[in-house]
XYZ file of C-alpha atoms in Angstrom:
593
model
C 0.000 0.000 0.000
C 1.280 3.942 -1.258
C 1.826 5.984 2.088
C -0.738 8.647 2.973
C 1.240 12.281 1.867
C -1.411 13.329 4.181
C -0.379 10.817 7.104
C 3.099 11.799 6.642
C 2.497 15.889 6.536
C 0.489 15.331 9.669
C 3.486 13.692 11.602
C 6.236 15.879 10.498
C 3.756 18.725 11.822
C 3.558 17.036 14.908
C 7.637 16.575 15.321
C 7.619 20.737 14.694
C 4.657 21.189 16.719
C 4.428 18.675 19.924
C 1.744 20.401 21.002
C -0.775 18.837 18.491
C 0.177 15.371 20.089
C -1.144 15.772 23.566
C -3.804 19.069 23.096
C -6.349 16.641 21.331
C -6.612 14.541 24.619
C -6.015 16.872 27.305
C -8.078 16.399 30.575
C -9.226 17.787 33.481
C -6.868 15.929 35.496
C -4.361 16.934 33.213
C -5.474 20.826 33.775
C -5.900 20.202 37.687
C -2.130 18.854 37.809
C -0.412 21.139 35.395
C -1.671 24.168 37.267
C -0.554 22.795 40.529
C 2.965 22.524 38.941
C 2.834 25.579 37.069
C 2.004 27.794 40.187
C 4.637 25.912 42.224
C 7.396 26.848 39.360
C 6.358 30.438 39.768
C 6.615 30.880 43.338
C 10.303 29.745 42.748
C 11.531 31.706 39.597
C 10.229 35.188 40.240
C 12.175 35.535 43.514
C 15.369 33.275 41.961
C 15.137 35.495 38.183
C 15.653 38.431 40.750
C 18.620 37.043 42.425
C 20.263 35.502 39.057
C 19.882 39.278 37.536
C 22.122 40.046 40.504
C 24.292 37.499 39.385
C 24.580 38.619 35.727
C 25.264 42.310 36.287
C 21.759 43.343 35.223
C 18.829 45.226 37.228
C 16.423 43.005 38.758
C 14.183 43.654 36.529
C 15.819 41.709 33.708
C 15.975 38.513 35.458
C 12.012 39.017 35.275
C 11.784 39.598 31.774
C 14.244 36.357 31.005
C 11.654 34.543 33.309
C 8.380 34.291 30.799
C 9.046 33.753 27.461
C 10.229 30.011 27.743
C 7.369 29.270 29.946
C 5.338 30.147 26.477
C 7.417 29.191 23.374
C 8.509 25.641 25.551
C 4.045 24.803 25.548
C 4.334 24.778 21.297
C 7.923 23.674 20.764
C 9.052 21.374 23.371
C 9.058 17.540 23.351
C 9.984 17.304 27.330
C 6.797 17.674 29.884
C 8.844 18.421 32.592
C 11.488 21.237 31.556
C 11.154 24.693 32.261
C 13.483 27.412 30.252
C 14.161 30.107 31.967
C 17.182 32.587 34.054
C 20.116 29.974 35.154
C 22.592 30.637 37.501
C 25.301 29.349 34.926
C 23.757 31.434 32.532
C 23.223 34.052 34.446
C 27.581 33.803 35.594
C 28.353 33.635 31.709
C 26.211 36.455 31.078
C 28.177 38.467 33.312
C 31.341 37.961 31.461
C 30.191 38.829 28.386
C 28.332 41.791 28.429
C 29.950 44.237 30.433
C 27.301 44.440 33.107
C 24.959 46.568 29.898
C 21.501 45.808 29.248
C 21.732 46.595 25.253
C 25.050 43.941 24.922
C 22.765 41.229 26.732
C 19.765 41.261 24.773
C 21.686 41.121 21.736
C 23.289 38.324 22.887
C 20.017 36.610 23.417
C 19.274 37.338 19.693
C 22.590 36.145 18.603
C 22.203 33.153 20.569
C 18.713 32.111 19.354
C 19.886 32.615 15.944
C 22.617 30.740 16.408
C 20.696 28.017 17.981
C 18.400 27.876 15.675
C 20.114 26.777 12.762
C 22.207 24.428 14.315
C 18.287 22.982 15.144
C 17.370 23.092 11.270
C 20.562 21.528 10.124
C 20.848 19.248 12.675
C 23.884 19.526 14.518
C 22.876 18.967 17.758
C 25.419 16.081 17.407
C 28.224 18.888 17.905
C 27.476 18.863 21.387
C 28.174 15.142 21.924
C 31.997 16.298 21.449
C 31.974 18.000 25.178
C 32.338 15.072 27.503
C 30.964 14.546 30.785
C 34.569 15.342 32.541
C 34.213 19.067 30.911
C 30.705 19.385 31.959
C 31.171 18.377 35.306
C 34.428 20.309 35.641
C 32.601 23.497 34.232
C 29.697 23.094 36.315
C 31.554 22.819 39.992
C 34.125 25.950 38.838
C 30.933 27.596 38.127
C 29.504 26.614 41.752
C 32.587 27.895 43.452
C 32.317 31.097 41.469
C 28.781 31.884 41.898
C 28.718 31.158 45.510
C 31.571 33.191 46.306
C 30.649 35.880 44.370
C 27.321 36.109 46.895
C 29.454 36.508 49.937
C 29.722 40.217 49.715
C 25.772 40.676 49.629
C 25.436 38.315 51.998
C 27.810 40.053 54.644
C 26.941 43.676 53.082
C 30.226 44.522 51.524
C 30.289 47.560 49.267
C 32.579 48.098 46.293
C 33.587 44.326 45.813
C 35.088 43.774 42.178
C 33.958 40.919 39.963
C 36.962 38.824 39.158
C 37.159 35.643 41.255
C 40.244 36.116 42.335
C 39.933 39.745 43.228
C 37.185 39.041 44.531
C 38.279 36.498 47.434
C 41.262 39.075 47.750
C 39.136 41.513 48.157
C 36.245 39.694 50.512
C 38.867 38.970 53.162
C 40.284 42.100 52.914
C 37.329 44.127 54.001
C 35.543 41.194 56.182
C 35.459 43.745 59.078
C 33.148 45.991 57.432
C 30.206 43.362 57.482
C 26.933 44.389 58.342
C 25.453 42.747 61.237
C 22.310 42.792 59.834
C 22.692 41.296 56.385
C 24.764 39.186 57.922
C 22.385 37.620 60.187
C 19.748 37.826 57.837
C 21.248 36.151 55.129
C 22.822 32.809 57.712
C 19.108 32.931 58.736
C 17.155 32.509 55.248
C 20.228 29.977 54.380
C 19.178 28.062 57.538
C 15.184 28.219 56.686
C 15.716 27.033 52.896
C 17.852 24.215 53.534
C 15.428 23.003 56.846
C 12.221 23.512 54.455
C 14.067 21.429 51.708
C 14.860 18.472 54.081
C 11.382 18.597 55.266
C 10.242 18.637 51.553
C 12.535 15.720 50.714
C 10.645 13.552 53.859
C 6.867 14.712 53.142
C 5.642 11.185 52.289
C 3.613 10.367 48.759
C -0.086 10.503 48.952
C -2.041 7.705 50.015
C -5.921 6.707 49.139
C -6.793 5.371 52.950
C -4.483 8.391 54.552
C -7.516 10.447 56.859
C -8.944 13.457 55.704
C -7.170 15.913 58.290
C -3.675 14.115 57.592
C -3.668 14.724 53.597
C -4.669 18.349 54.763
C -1.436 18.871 56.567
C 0.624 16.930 54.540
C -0.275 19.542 51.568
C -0.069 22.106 53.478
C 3.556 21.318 54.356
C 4.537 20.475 50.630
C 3.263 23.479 49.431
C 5.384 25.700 52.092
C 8.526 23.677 51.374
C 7.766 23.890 47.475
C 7.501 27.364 47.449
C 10.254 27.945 50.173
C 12.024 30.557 48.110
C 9.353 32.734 47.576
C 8.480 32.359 51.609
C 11.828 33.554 52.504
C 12.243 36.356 50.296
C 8.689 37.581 51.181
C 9.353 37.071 55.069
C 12.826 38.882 54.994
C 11.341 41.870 52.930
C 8.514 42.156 55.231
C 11.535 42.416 58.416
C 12.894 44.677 56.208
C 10.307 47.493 55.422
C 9.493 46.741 59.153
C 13.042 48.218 60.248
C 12.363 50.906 57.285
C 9.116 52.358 59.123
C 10.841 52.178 62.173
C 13.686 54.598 60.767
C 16.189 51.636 60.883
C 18.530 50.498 57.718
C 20.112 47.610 58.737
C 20.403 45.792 55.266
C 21.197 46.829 51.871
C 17.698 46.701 50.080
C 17.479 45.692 46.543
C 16.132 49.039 45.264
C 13.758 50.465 42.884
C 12.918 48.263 40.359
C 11.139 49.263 37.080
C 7.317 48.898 36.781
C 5.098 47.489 33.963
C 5.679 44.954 31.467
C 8.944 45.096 29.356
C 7.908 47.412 25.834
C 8.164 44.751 22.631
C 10.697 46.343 20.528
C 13.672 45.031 18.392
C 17.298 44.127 20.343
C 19.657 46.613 20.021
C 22.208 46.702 17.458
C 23.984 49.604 18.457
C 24.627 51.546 21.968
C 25.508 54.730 22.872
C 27.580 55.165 25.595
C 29.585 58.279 26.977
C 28.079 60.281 23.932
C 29.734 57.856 21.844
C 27.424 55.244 19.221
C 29.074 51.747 19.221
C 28.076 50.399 16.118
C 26.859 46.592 15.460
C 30.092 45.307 14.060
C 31.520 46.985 17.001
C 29.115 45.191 19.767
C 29.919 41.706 18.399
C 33.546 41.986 18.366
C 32.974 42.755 21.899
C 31.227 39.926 22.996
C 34.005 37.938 21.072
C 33.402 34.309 22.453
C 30.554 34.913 24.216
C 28.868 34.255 20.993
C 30.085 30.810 20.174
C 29.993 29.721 24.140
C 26.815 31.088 25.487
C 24.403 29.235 23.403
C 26.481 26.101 23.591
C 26.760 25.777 26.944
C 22.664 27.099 26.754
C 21.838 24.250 24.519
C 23.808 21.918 26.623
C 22.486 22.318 30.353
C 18.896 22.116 28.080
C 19.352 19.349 26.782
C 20.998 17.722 29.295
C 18.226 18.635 31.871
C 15.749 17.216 28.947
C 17.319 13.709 28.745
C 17.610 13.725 32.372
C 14.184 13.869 33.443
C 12.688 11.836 30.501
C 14.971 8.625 31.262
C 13.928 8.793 34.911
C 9.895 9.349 33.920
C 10.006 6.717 30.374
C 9.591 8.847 27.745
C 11.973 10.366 24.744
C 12.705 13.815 23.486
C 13.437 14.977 20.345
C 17.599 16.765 20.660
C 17.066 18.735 17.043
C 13.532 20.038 18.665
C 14.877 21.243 21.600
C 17.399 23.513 20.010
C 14.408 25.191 17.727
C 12.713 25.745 20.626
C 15.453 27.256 23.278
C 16.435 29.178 20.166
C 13.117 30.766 19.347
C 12.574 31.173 22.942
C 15.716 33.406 23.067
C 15.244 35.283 19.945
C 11.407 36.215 20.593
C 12.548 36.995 24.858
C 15.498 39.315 22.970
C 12.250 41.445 21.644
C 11.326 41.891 25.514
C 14.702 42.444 26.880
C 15.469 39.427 28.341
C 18.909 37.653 28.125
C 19.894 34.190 27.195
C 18.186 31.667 28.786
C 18.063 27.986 29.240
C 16.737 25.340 31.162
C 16.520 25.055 34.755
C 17.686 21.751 36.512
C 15.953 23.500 40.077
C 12.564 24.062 38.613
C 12.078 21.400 36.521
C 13.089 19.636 39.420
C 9.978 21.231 41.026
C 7.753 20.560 38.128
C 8.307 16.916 38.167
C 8.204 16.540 41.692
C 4.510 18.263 41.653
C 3.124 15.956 38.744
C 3.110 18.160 35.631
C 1.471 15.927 33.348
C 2.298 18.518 29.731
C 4.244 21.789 28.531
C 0.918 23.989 29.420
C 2.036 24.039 33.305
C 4.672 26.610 31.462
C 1.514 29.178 30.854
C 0.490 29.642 34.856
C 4.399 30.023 35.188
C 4.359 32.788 32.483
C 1.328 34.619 33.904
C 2.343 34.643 37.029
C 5.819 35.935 36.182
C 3.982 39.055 34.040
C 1.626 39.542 37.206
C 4.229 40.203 39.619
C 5.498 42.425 36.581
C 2.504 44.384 36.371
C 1.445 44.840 40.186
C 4.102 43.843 42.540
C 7.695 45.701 41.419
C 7.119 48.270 43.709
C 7.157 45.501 46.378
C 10.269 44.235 45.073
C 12.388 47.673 46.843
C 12.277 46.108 49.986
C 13.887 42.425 48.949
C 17.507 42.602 51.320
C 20.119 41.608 49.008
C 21.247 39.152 51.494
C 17.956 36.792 51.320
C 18.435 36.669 47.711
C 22.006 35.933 48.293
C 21.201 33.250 50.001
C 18.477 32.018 47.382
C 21.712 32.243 45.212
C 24.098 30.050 47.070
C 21.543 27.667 48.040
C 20.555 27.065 44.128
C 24.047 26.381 42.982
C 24.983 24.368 46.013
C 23.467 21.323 44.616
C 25.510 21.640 41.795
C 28.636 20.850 43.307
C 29.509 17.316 42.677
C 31.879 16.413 45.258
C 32.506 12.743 44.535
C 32.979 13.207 40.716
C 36.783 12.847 41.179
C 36.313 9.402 43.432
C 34.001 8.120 40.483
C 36.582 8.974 37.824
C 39.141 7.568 40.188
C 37.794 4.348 39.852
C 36.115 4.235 36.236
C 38.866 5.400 34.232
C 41.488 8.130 35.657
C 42.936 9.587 32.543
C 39.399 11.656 32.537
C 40.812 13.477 35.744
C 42.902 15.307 33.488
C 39.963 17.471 31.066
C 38.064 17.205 34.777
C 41.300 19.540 36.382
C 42.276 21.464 33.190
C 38.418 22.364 32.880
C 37.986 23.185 36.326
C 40.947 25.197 37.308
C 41.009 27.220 33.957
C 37.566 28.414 34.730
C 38.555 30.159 37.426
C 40.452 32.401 34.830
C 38.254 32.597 32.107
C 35.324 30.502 31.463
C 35.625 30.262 27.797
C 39.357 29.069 28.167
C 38.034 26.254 30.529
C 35.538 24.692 28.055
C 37.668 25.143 25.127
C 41.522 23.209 26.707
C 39.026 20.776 28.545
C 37.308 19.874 25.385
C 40.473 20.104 23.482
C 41.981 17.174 26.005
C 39.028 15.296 25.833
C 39.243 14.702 22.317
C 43.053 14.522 21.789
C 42.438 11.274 24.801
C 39.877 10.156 21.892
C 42.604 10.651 19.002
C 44.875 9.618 20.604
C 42.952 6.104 21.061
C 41.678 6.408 17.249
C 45.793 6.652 16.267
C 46.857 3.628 18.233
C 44.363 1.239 18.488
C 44.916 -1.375 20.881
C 45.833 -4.676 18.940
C 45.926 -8.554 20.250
C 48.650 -9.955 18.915
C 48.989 -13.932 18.679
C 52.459 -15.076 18.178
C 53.277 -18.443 16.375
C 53.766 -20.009 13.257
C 51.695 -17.716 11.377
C 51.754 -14.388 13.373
C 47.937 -13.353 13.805
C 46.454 -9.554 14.798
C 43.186 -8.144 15.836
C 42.907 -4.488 16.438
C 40.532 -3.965 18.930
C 38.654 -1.146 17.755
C 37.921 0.539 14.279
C 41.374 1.267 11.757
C 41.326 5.089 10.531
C 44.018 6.923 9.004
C 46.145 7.901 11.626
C 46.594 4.248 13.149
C 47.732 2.587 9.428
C 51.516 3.631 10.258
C 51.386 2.274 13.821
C 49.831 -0.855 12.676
C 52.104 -1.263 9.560
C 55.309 -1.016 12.480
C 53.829 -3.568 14.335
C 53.162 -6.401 11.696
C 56.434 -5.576 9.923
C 58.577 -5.924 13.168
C 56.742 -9.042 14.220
C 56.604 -10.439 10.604
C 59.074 -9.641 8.284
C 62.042 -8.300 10.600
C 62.542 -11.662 12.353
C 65.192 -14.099 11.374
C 63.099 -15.882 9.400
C 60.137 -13.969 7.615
C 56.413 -15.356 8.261
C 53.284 -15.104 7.390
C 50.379 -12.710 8.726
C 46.457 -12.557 9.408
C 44.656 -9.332 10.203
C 41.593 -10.381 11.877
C 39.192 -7.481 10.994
C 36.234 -8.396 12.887
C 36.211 -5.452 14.597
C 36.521 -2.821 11.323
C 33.406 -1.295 10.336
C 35.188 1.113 7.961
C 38.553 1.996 6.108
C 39.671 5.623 4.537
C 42.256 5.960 1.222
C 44.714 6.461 3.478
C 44.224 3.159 4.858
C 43.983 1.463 1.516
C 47.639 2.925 0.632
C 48.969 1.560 3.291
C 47.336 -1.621 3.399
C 48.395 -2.375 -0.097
C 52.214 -1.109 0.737
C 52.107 -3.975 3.723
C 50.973 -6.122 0.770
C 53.953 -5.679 -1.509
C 56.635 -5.574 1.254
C 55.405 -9.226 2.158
C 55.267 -10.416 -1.328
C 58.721 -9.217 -1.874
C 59.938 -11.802 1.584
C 58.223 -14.234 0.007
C 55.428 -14.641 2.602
C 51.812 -13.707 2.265
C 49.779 -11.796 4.658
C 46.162 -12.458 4.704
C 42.900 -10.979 5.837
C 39.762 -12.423 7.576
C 36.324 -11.288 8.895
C 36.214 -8.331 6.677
C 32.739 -6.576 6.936
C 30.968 -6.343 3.457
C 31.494 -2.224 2.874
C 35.110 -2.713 4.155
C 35.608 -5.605 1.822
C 34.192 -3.642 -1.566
C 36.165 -1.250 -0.681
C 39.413 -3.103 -0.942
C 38.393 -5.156 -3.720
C 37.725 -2.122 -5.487
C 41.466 -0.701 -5.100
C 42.532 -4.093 -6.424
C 45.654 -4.529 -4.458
C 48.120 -7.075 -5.707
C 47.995 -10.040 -3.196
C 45.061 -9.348 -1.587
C 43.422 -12.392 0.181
C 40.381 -12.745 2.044
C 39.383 -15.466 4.334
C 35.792 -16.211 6.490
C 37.428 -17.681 9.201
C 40.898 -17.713 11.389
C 41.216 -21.161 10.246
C 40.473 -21.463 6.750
C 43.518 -18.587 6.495
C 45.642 -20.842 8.510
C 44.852 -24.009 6.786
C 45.652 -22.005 3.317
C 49.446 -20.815 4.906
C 50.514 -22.857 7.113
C 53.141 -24.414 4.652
C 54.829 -20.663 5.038
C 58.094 -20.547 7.005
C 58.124 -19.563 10.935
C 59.220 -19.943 13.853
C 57.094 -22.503 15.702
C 56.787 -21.411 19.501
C 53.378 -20.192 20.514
C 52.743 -17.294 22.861
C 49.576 -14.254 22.982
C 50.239 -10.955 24.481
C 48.885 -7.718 23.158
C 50.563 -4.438 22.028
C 49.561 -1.798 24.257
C 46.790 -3.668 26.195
C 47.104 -7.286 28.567
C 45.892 -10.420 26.912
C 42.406 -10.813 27.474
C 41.982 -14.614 25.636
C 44.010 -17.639 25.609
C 45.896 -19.173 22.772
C 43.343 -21.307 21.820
C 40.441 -18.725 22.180
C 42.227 -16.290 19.887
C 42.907 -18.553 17.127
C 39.071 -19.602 17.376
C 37.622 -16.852 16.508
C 35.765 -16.633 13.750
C 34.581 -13.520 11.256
């Protein structure tokens, strides 16, 4: 039977537009759910968009305008339930280096980055990100803890006039520790104290029950829902001590300030500033932002889609990778039209999300409204939020992001990844683009470095048999051509060779070259060298070069059978270049294709 065009239009509509797979047969359970989870999402990101503003250089406002458009373009576009896109602290940290601590540079970036982002989602190259191991990520992540953390000491202890650099910064910190405010101080240990107790207590509220009494389920919710929304509770409860000690005539923290009212105006990103009655053109902008441009919506894309696969292996269900970019890329192009800056998704609140049973994308929408109400009625509110409690908002976000016992896992699994871990780590201390990049850069010259010399099992005997362990590329042919000729033809007494190529899916030109110069070196001894197991496109592909000599076997011992009247020494012994023996004598002459 022909396809159905229509059938097929239908579905690739759906892959661009989830939404049309799970709208038709939305519920009222669904709705009941998804506004649960979308109000408890929205209790946590307006007071954390404030603090990650903080943490980017920007007025608070800003973190509030980053804070809504993901919640929208994520219900159309994205494939994951559970993800939220929105401010990040990481984000927020790479924003900071970037842009100069200017409004106009970071919503350009967001543009950039969309665009950016986008294409790589219509050409597919998601892939690209598959080259940044987990030892970068992880390294990247905890220098980006450390900094972020840190860099919320000085509003937490009140310090004025602290610079930005991380290592100025600790000079700096310790150098004026005497000036701390009591009353930040205090304040700050204090909400620190009352977020981590409320997120124990949410970690032990047990799951609901069918026979649990009436009056039970009522306090049980009543607890979750503190603990969910514990960030918003804190930063409400310390601005209300706040304007308390401001009636009273009292100042004893450093309030976050006026914050502008109303909705951000819709209106293109910049592409030029003036500064200092000076116009810095477009061209000029981007040069500025240098880097930025290539690492912000990598790492963006990354933490994304990293949060995305996350949560849909633990809840059973798949995203689409190429999806996700078009939709963290639109959402940062269309947010660059209402001044927000990059943005990504959240590992926090999705956390959130999941934990309160989102069942779709549309829990995104109460998020978003919520986030545009507190725009609209409550900035004037926002003056009396101490710095400190959103300080400690700040350090208690990242904290989870530390992983401590990364280095005692690599330890054990395989500790030549310690090395992009460190170089990662330590260089973002410096810069964070410098990190990434030599971290990567390690990572894959450890996986060229294993593509050039291939680990081969060598079997020693009358006819000297080898099996490289992995694929054969270009760089390995002169490595491997060594080996055979110093084990076959550089002995006393010349002998034949087998390359068992179970293991080779594919072969390059240069490979063929070098192949078929093996070939004539052991016709000229006299001896033959043979080849078994080939896969099918490997094998066309050397029957098409038509090398002189070329032999091809199904099995070990139909090669051996064919040369064993060749000359050679007749002791037996298996060891492997570069690698211990792994099979017997017996088990590696066994083998078949």
């Amino acid at each position: 039977m022909a396809p159905d065009p229509c059938f097929g239009s239908r579905g690739a509509l759906r892959r661009r537009l989830p939404i049309l797979a799970w709208l038709p047969v939305y519920s009222l359970q669904w709705l009941r759910m998804d506004f649960i989870a979308g109000l408890s999402v929205g209790l946590t990101v307006i007071p954390q968009a404030l603090a990650y503003a903080e943490v980017a250089g920007l007025p608070p406002q800003y973190g509030l305008y980053s804070a809504f458009m993901g919640c929208f373009v994520y219900v159309f576009l994205g494939t994951s339930r559970d993800v939220t896109l929105g401010p990040t602290a990481i984000m927020s940290l790479l924003v900071s280096f970037y842009t100069f601590r200017q409004p106009a540079y970071a919503v350009l970036l967001a543009f950039l980055s969309g665009c950016l982002q986008l294409a790589m989602g219509f050409l597919h190259l998601g892939f690209l990100l598959d080259f940044i191991s987990c030892p970068v990520i992880k390294g990247f992540t905890s220098a980006a803890t450390i900094t972020i953390g840190f860099g919320q000491i000085k509003n937490l202890l009140g310090l004025q006039n602290v610079p930005r650099q991380f290592f100025l910064q600790v000079y700096h910190t310790f150098l004026h520790i005497t000036e701390t405010r009591v009353g930040d101080a205090v304040l700050g240990l204090a909400c620190m104290v009352l977020l981590l107790v409320l997120k124990l207590m949410r970690e032990r509220v047990p799951p609901p029950h069918p026979e649990t009494p009436l009056c039970v389920k009522f306090s049980r919710g009543l607890v979750w829902t503190v603990t969910t929304g514990r960030n918003a509770l804190v930063v409400s409860s310390a601005a209300l001590i706040a304007y308390s000690f401001e009636v009273a005539g009292h100042h004893p923290f450093v309030l976050t300030g006026k914050i502008a009212e109303g909705l951000p105006p819709v209106r293109a990103p910049p592409f030029s500033v003036t500064t200092d009655n000076k116009t810095i053109s477009f061209s000029e902008m981007v040069q500025n932002m240098g880097t930025g441009l290539a690492v912000i919506p990598l790492v963006g894309l990354l933490e994304s889609i990293a949060v995305a696969k996350s949560f849909a292996s633990q809840n059973n269900y798949r995203i689409d990778a190429n999806q996700e970019l078009l939709a963290i890329g639109l959402t940062n192009v269309l947010g660059s039209l209402v001044s927000s800056y990059p943005v990504t998704g959240s590992f926090g609140r999705t956390a959130v999300n999941t934990q309160t049973g989102v069942c779709t994308p549309a829990g995104g929408l109460v998020t978003g409204v919520l986030v545009l109400l507190s725009l609209g009625y409550l900035t004037s509110l926002f003056y009396y939020i101490p710095k400190s409690a959103l300080a400690a908002v700040i350090i208690m976000a990242v904290a989870p992001l530390f992983d401590a016992r990364i280095v005692r896992t690599l330890w054990r699994v395989k500790r030549l990844d310690l090395l992009p871990l460190s170089v990662t780590f330590l260089l973002c201390f410096w810069e964070v683009q410098y990190g990434i990049l030599a971290g990567t850069l390690v990572s894959l010259l450890i996986l060229l470095y294993s593509v050039a010399r291939p680990k081969t099992q060598v079997s020693e005997g009358h006819i000297l048999v080898l099996q490289p362990a992995s694929g054969l590329h270009f760089p390995a042919i002169d490595a491997l051509r060594e080996t055979i000729m110093s084990r076959a033809l550089e002995a006393s007494l010349p002998r034949c060779a087998v390359l068992e190529c179970t293991h080779i899916s594919s072969i390059d030109y240069t490979v063929v070259v070098g192949l078929g110069e093996l070939l004539e070196d052991f016709q000229k001894r006299g001896v033959t060298l043979a080849f078994v197991g080939l896969q099918v496109p490997v094998l066309r592909t050397l029957l098409a070069a038509d090398l002189k000599g070329f032999q091809n076997f199904t099995t070990l011992e139909e090669a051996e059978k064919c040369l064993q009247q060749e000359p050679g020494p007749w002791p037996h012994a298996v060891y492997e270049d570069s690698v211990q023996s792994t099979g017997s004598p017996c088990s590696s002459r066994s083998r078949g294709p």
